[in-house]
XYZ file of C-alpha atoms in Angstrom:
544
model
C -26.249 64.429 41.726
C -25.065 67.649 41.094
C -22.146 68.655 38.624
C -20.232 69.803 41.277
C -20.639 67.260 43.196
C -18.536 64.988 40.573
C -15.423 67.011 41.083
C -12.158 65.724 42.566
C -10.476 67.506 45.359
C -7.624 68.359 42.883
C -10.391 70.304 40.523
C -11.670 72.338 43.563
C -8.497 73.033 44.714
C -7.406 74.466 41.474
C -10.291 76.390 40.721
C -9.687 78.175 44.094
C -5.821 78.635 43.460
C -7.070 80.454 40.117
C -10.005 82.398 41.491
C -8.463 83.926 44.077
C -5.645 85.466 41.921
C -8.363 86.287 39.139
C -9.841 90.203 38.952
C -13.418 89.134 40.190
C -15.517 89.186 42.839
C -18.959 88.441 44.321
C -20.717 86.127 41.797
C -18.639 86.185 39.115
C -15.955 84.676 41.024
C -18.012 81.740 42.211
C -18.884 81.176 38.795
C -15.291 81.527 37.514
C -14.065 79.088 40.411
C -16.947 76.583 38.820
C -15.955 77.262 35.125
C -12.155 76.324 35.865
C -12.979 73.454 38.713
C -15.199 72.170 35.101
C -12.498 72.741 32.706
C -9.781 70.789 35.437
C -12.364 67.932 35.549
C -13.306 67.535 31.737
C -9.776 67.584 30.741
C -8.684 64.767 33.199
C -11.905 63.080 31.540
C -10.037 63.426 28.125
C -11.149 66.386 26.772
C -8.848 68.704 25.924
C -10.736 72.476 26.476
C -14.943 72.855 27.484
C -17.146 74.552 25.220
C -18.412 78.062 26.579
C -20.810 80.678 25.446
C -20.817 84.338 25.241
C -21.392 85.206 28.815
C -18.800 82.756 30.061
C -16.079 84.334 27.707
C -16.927 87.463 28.701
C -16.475 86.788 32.318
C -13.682 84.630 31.303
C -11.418 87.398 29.571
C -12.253 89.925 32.648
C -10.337 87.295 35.234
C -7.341 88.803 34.122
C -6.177 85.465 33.744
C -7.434 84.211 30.702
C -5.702 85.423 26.568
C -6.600 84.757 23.070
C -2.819 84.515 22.311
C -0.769 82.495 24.620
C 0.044 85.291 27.396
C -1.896 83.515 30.036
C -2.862 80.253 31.951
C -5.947 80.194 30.202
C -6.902 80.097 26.968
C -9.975 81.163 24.750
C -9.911 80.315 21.302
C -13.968 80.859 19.870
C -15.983 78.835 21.879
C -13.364 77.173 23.262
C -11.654 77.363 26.628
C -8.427 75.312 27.498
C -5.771 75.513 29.781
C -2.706 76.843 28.349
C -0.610 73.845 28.358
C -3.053 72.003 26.274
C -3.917 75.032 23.903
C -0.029 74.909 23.078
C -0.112 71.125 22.162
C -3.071 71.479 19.925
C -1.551 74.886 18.539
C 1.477 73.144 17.648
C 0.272 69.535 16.615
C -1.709 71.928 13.958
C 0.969 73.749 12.674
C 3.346 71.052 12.387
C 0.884 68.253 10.630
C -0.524 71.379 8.463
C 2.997 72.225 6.939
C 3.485 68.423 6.493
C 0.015 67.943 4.569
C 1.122 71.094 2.400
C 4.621 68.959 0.905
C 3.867 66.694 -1.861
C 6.158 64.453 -3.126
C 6.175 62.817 -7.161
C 8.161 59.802 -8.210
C 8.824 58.892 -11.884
C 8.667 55.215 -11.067
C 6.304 54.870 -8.482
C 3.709 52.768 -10.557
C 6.009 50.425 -11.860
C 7.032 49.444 -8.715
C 3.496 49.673 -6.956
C 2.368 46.957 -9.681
C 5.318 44.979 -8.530
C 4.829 45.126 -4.903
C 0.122 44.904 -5.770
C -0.255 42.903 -8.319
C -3.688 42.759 -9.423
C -5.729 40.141 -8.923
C -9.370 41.186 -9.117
C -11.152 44.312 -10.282
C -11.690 45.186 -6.268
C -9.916 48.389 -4.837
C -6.210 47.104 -3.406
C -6.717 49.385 -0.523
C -3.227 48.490 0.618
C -1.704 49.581 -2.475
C -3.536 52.851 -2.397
C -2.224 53.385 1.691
C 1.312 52.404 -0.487
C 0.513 55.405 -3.049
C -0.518 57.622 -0.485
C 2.342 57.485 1.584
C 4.612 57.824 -1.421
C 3.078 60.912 -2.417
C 2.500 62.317 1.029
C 5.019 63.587 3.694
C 2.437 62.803 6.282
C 0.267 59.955 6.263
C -2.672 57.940 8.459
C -3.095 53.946 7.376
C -5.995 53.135 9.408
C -8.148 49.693 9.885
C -9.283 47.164 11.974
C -7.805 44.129 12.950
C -6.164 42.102 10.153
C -6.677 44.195 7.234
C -2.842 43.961 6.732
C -1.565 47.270 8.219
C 1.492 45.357 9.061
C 2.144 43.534 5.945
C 1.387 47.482 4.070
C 4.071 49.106 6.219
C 6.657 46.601 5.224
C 6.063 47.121 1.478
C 5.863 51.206 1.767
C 9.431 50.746 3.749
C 10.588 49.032 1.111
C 8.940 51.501 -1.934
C 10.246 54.237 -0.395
C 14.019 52.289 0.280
C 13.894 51.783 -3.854
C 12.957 54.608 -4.529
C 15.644 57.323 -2.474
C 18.613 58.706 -3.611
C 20.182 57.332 -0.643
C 19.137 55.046 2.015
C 16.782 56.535 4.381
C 17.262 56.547 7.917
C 14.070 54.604 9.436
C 12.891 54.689 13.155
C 9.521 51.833 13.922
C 7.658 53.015 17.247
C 4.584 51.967 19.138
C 3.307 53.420 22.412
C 3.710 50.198 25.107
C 6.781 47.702 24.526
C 3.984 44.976 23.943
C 2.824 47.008 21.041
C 6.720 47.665 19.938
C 7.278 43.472 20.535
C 3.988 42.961 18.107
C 5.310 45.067 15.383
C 8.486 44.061 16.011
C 7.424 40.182 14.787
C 5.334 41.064 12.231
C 7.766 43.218 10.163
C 10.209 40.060 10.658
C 8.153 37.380 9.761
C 7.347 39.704 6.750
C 10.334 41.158 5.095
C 11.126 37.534 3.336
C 8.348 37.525 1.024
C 9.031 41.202 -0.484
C 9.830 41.334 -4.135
C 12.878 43.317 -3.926
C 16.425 42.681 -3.588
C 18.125 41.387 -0.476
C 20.010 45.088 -0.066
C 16.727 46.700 0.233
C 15.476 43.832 2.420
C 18.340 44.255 4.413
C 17.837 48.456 4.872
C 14.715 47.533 6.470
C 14.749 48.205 10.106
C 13.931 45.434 12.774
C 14.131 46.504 15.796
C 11.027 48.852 17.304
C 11.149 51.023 20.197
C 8.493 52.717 22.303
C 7.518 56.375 21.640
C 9.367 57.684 24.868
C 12.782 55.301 24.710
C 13.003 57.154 20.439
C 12.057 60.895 21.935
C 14.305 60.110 24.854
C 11.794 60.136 28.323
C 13.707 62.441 31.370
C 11.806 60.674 34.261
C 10.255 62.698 36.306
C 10.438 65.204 33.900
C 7.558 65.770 31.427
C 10.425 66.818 28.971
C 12.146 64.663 26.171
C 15.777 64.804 25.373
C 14.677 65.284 21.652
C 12.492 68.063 20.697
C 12.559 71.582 17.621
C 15.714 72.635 19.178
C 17.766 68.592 18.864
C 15.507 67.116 16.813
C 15.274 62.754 15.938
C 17.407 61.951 12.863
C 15.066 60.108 10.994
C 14.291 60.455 8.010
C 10.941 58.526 8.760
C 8.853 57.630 11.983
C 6.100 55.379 11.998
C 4.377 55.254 14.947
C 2.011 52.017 15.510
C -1.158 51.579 17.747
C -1.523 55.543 17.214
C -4.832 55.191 18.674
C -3.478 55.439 21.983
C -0.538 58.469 21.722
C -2.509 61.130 23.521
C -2.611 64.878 22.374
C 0.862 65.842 24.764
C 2.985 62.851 23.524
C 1.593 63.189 19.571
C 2.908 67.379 19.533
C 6.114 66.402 21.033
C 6.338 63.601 18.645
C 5.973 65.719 15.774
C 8.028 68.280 17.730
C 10.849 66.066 17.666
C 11.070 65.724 13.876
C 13.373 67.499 11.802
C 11.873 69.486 9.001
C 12.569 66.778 6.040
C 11.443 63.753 7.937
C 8.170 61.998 6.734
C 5.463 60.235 9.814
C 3.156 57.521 8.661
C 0.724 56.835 11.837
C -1.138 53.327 11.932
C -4.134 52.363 13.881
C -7.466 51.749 14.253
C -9.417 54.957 14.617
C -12.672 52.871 16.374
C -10.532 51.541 18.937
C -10.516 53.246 22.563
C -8.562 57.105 22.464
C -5.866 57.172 24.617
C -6.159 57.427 28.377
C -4.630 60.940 28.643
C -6.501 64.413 27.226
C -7.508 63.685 23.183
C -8.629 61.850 20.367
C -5.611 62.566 18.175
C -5.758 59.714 15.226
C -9.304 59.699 14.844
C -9.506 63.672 15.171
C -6.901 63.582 12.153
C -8.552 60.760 10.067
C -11.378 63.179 10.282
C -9.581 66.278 9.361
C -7.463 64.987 6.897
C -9.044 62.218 4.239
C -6.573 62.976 1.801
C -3.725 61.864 4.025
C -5.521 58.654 4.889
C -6.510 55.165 3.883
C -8.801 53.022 5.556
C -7.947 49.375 4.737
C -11.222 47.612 4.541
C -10.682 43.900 3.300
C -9.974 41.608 6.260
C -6.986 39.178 5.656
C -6.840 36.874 9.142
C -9.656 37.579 11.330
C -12.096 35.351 12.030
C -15.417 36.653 9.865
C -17.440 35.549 12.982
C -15.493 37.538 15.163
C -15.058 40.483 12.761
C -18.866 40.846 12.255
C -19.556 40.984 16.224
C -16.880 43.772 16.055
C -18.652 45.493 13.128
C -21.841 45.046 14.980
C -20.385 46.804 18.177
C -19.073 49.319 16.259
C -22.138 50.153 14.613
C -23.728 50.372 17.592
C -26.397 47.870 16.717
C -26.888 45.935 20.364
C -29.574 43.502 19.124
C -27.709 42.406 16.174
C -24.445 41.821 18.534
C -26.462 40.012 21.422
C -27.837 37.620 18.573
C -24.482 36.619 16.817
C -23.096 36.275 20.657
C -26.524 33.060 21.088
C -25.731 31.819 17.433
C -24.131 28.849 18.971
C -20.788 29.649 16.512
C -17.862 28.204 18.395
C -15.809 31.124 17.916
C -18.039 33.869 19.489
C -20.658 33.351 22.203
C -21.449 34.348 25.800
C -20.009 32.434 28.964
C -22.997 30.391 30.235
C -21.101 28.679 32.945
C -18.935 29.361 36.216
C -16.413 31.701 35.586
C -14.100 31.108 37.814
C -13.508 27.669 37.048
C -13.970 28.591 33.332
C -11.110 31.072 34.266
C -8.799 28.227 36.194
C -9.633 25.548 33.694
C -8.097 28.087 31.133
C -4.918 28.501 33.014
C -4.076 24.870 33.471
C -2.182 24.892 30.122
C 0.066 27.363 31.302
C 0.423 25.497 34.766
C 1.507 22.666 32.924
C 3.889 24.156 30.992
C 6.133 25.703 33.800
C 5.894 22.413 35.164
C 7.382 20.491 32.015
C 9.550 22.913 30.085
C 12.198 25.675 30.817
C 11.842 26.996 27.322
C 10.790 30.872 28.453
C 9.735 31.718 25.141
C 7.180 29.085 25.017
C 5.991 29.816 28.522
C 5.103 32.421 27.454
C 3.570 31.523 24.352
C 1.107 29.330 26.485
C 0.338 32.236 28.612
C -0.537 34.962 25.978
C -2.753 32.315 24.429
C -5.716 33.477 26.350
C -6.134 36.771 28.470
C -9.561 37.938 30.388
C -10.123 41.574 29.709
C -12.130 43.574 32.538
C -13.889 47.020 31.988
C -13.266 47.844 35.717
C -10.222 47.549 38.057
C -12.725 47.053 41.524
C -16.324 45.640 41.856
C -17.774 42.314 40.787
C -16.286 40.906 37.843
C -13.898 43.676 38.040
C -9.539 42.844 37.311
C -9.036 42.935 41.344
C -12.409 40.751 42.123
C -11.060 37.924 39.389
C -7.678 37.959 39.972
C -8.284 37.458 43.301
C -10.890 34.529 43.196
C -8.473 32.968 40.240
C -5.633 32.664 42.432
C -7.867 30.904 45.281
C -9.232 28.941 43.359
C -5.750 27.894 41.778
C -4.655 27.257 45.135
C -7.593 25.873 46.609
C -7.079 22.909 43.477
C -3.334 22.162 44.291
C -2.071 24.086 40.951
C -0.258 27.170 42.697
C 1.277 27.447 46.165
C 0.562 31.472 46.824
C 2.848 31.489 50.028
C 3.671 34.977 50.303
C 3.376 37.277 47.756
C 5.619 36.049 45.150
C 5.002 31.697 43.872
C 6.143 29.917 41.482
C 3.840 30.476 38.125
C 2.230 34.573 39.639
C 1.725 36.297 36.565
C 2.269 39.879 36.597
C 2.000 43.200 35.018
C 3.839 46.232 35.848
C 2.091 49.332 36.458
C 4.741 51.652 37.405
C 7.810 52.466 35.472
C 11.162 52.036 36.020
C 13.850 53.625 33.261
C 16.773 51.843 35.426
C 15.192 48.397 34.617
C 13.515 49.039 31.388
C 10.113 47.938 32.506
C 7.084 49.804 31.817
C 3.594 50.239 32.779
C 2.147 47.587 30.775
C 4.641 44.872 30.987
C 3.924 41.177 32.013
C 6.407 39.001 33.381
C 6.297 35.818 35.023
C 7.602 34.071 38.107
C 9.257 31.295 37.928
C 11.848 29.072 39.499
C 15.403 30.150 37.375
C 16.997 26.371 36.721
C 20.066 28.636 36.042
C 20.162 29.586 39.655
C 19.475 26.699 41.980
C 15.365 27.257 41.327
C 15.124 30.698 42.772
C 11.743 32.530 42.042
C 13.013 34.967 39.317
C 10.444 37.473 37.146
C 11.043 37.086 33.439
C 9.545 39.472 30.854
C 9.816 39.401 27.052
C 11.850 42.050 25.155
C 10.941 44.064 22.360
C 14.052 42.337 20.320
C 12.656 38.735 21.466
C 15.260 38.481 24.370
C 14.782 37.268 27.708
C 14.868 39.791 30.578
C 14.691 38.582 34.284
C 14.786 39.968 37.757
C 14.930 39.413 41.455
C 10.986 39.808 42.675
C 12.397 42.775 45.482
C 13.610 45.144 42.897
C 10.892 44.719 40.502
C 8.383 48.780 40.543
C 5.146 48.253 41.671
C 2.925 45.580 39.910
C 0.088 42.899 39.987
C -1.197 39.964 39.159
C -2.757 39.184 35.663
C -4.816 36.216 35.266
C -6.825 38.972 34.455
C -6.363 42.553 32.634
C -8.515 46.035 32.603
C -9.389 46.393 28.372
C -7.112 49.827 28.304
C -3.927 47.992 29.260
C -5.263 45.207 26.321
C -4.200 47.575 24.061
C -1.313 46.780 21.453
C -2.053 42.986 22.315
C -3.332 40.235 20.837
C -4.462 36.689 22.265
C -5.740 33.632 20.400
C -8.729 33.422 22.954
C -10.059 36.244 25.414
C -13.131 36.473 27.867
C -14.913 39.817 28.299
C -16.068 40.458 31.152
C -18.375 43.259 31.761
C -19.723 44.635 35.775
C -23.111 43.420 36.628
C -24.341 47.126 36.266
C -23.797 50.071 34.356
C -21.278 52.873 34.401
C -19.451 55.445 32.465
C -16.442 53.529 31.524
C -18.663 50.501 29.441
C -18.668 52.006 26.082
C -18.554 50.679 22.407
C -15.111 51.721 21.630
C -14.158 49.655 24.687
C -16.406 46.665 24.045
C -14.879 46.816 20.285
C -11.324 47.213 21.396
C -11.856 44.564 23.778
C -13.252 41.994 21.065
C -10.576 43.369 18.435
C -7.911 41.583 21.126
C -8.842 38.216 19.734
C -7.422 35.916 16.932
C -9.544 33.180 16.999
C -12.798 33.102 20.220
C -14.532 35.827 21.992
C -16.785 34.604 25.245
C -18.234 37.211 26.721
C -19.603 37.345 30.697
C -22.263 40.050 30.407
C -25.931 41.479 31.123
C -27.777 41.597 28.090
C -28.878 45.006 29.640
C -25.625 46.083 30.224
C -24.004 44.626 27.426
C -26.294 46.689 25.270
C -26.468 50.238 27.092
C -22.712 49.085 26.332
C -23.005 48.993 22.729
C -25.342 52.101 22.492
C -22.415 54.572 24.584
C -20.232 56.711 22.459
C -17.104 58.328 23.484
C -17.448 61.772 22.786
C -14.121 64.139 23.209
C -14.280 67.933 22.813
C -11.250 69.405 21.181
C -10.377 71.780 18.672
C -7.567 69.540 16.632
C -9.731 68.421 13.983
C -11.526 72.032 13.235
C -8.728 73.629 12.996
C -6.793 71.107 10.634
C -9.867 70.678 8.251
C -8.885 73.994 5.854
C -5.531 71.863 5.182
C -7.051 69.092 4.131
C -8.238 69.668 0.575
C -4.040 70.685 -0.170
């Protein structure tokens, strides 16, 4: 298969719109049009410019359309080429997390109050008291780590710190990418703010509420374009952003766009999880750049060891070692040896029951979240379509669900379109069910980020689908006690370890996973690998 042969009809179609309003001719047009049709592919893979050499710069810069300042739609920067748009992001993502890094901040009382919020216990490294000192001392800050190392519970203390600690009380926004990310924080900063040693005022300057990233900047649907940026900026005095693995390079500059010149940004995540879906790697291209601005916390707190060493196996991209903790026989981790379907169906019977016997919503939906199938693929065998498909027949085909029309009592669903009116987003899960309040007509009801109860008519709901099963990416932000894996019968670019990791990372207490040992380990063995200039051009900051 050739390279070009891998394009879209949007890359070609580009590359022609460019080259035929470019300077050249002959040849070096047809290997401009190639160049850009490349560039317009590899940035919709997430990369966010193409490496060139010499020759290709040269030919590059005589196109008449290409600067080394911002005067044109392209951009070359070294051995670098972007498209304008992106250049700009990266430019200013630099500059404005570079004159962040270069404020530090010193408080009399800061260790005092660090030994009352960490004791000491043991001669180990607190690694969450050293995120705390960080982002006391630092205007910008990354608290990274995988699943249950306490990010959660070291965000609520630094809140706290840094409430003692000003002259007045700060103004404090809590985002997250997805509203189920925003609902996860969201619980754990409430179930957390009761055990802080400090007094109830400070307790009670804490914010509770979290928001998504585009309901704080203020999303203009269609427009690309927030209602806060530089020129009306947020008025926080800190932003921390949650789940930062997934804000993409666009959304992360006008993020820090958006912040006026005092505020501080502490970013959380787990830099081995997937990047985000869109162009960049932006937390763990930052993590890189900037270890002085960030902690890794290290010391699981409430993960399963069983299911955190399968994890660390992924992640270390040791196959064998993964395969043989998945035969172990531990009843935590292991590989689905049966039907799947009816593993699937057997699963959902809980839930079934529970829509049957309570109208408590809020533990509906506890029952449901309790287990979630993550796909790697949206069509083929094994794929989100191919399960939730089979799922539902075989639901119906057992007398549990009566899938008369689109819309039955007990469809689960996701959205995948958004809808600003409603206040659903791509990402949301709701469920229908008969509405006792209203004569037991089918309504959709979705969790809100506050813990409230949202429902609506099935006809006015945007575009969605059912979710017995889920594709890994839309995983993200979530958490279930149990989860199945399941991986395509063969091969292909998406199956990587930062999506086999994220996947596994999902789960609280069992991983099963449906797999190909072949697969599963040219799985394990696949890197992501995303070309960008953000963490070059940050390193000289980060010794400040």
């Amino acid at each position: 298969m050739t390279e070009e042969s891998t394009f879209t009809r949007l890359d070609m179609a580009f590359s022609r719109f460019l080259s035929r309003r470019s300077a050249l001719s002959g040849a070096a047009q047809d290997n401009f049009e190639k160049l850009i049709a490349r560039l317009s592919f590899e940035q919709n893979q997430g990369h966010s410019c193409i490496r060139i050499d010499a020759k290709a710069r040269k030919a590059v810069l005589a196109s008449g359309l290409a600067s080394t300042t911002d005067a044109a739609p392209l951009i070359v920067e070294d051995d670098r080429l972007y498209l304008q748009r992106y250049w700009a992001y990266e430019k200013n993502l630099v500059n404005r997390i570079g004159a962040m890094t270069r404020v530090n901040v010193s408080h009399a009382d800061a260790e005092a109050l660090l030994d009352r919020y960490f004791p000491t216990t043991t001669g180990e490294t607190d690694w969450q008291r050293e995120a705390a000192k960080t982002a006391l001392n630092r205007t910008f800050c990354i608290i990274t780590g995988g699943p249950g190392t306490g990010k959660t519970t070291t965000i609520v203390k630094i809140l706290a710190l840094l409430q003692e600690l000003a002259e007045r009380p700060l103004f404090i926004a809590l985002a997250a990418p997805t509203g189920k990310a925003a609902m996860r924080l969201q619980e754990s900063i409430g179930n957390s703010k009761s055990a802080l040693p400090c007094s109830e005022a400070i307790k009670q300057s804490l914010p509770e509420s979290v928001t998504t990233l585009h309901r704080l900047l203020g999303s203009r649907p269609p427009s690309p374009y927030f209602r806060h940026n530089a020129e009306k900026p947020l008025p926080f005095d800190l932003v921390v952003v949650d789940e930062a693995s997934m804000v993409d390079l666009a959304l992360m500059s006008k993020l820090v766009d958006a912040l006026k010149p005092s505020a501080r940004l502490i970013l959380l995540g787990d830099k081995d999880q997937l990047a985000s879906v869109e162009s960049g790697a932006v937390l763990a291209d930052l993590t890189a750049a900037l270890p002085d601005h960030t902690v890794e916390l290290k010391k699981a707190h409430r993960f399963d060891v069983t299911i955190k060493n399968l994890a660390e196996a992924v992640n270390l991209q040791l196959p064998e070692a993964a395969w043989s903790a998945l035969q172990a026989g531990n009843e935590n981790i292991g590989l689905l040896n049966q039907d799947a379907i009816a593993y699937i169906a057997g699963q959902r019977l809980d839930y079934l029951r529970a829509i049957e016997n309570s109208n408590d919503i809020e533990q509906i939906f506890n029952v449901f979240k309790r287990f979630q199938v993550l796909c790697a693929n949206r069509a083929g065998k094994y794929s989100v379509a191919d399960i939730n498909s089979r799922v539902e027949r075989r639901l119906a085909s057992t007398g549990h669900i009566n899938p008369i029309g689109t819309w039955y009592h007990g469809r689960p669903v996701m959205i995948t379109q958004n809808d600003a009116a409603l206040q659903l987003y791509n990402g949301d899960i709701g469920l229908c069910l008969k509405d006792s309040e209203q004569n037991g007509k089918l309504m959709v009801f979705f969790q809100r980020p506050d813990g409230s109860i949202k429902k609506c008519l099935p006809a006015r709901l945007p575009h969605c689908e059912t979710v017995y099963a889920m594709t890994i990416h839309k995983s993200q932000g979530s958490e279930f006690e149990e989860i199945l894996i399941a991986l395509p019968d063969q091969h292909n670019p998406v199956l990587t370890k930062e999506l086999l990791y994220t996947a596994i990372t999902r789960a609280r207490k069992s991983v099963k996973i449906l797999a190909d040992q072949k697969v599963f380990n040219e799985t394990v063995l696949r890197k992501i690998e995303r070309f960008g200039g953000l963490a070059q051009k940050l390193m000289p900051t980060a010794d400040l």
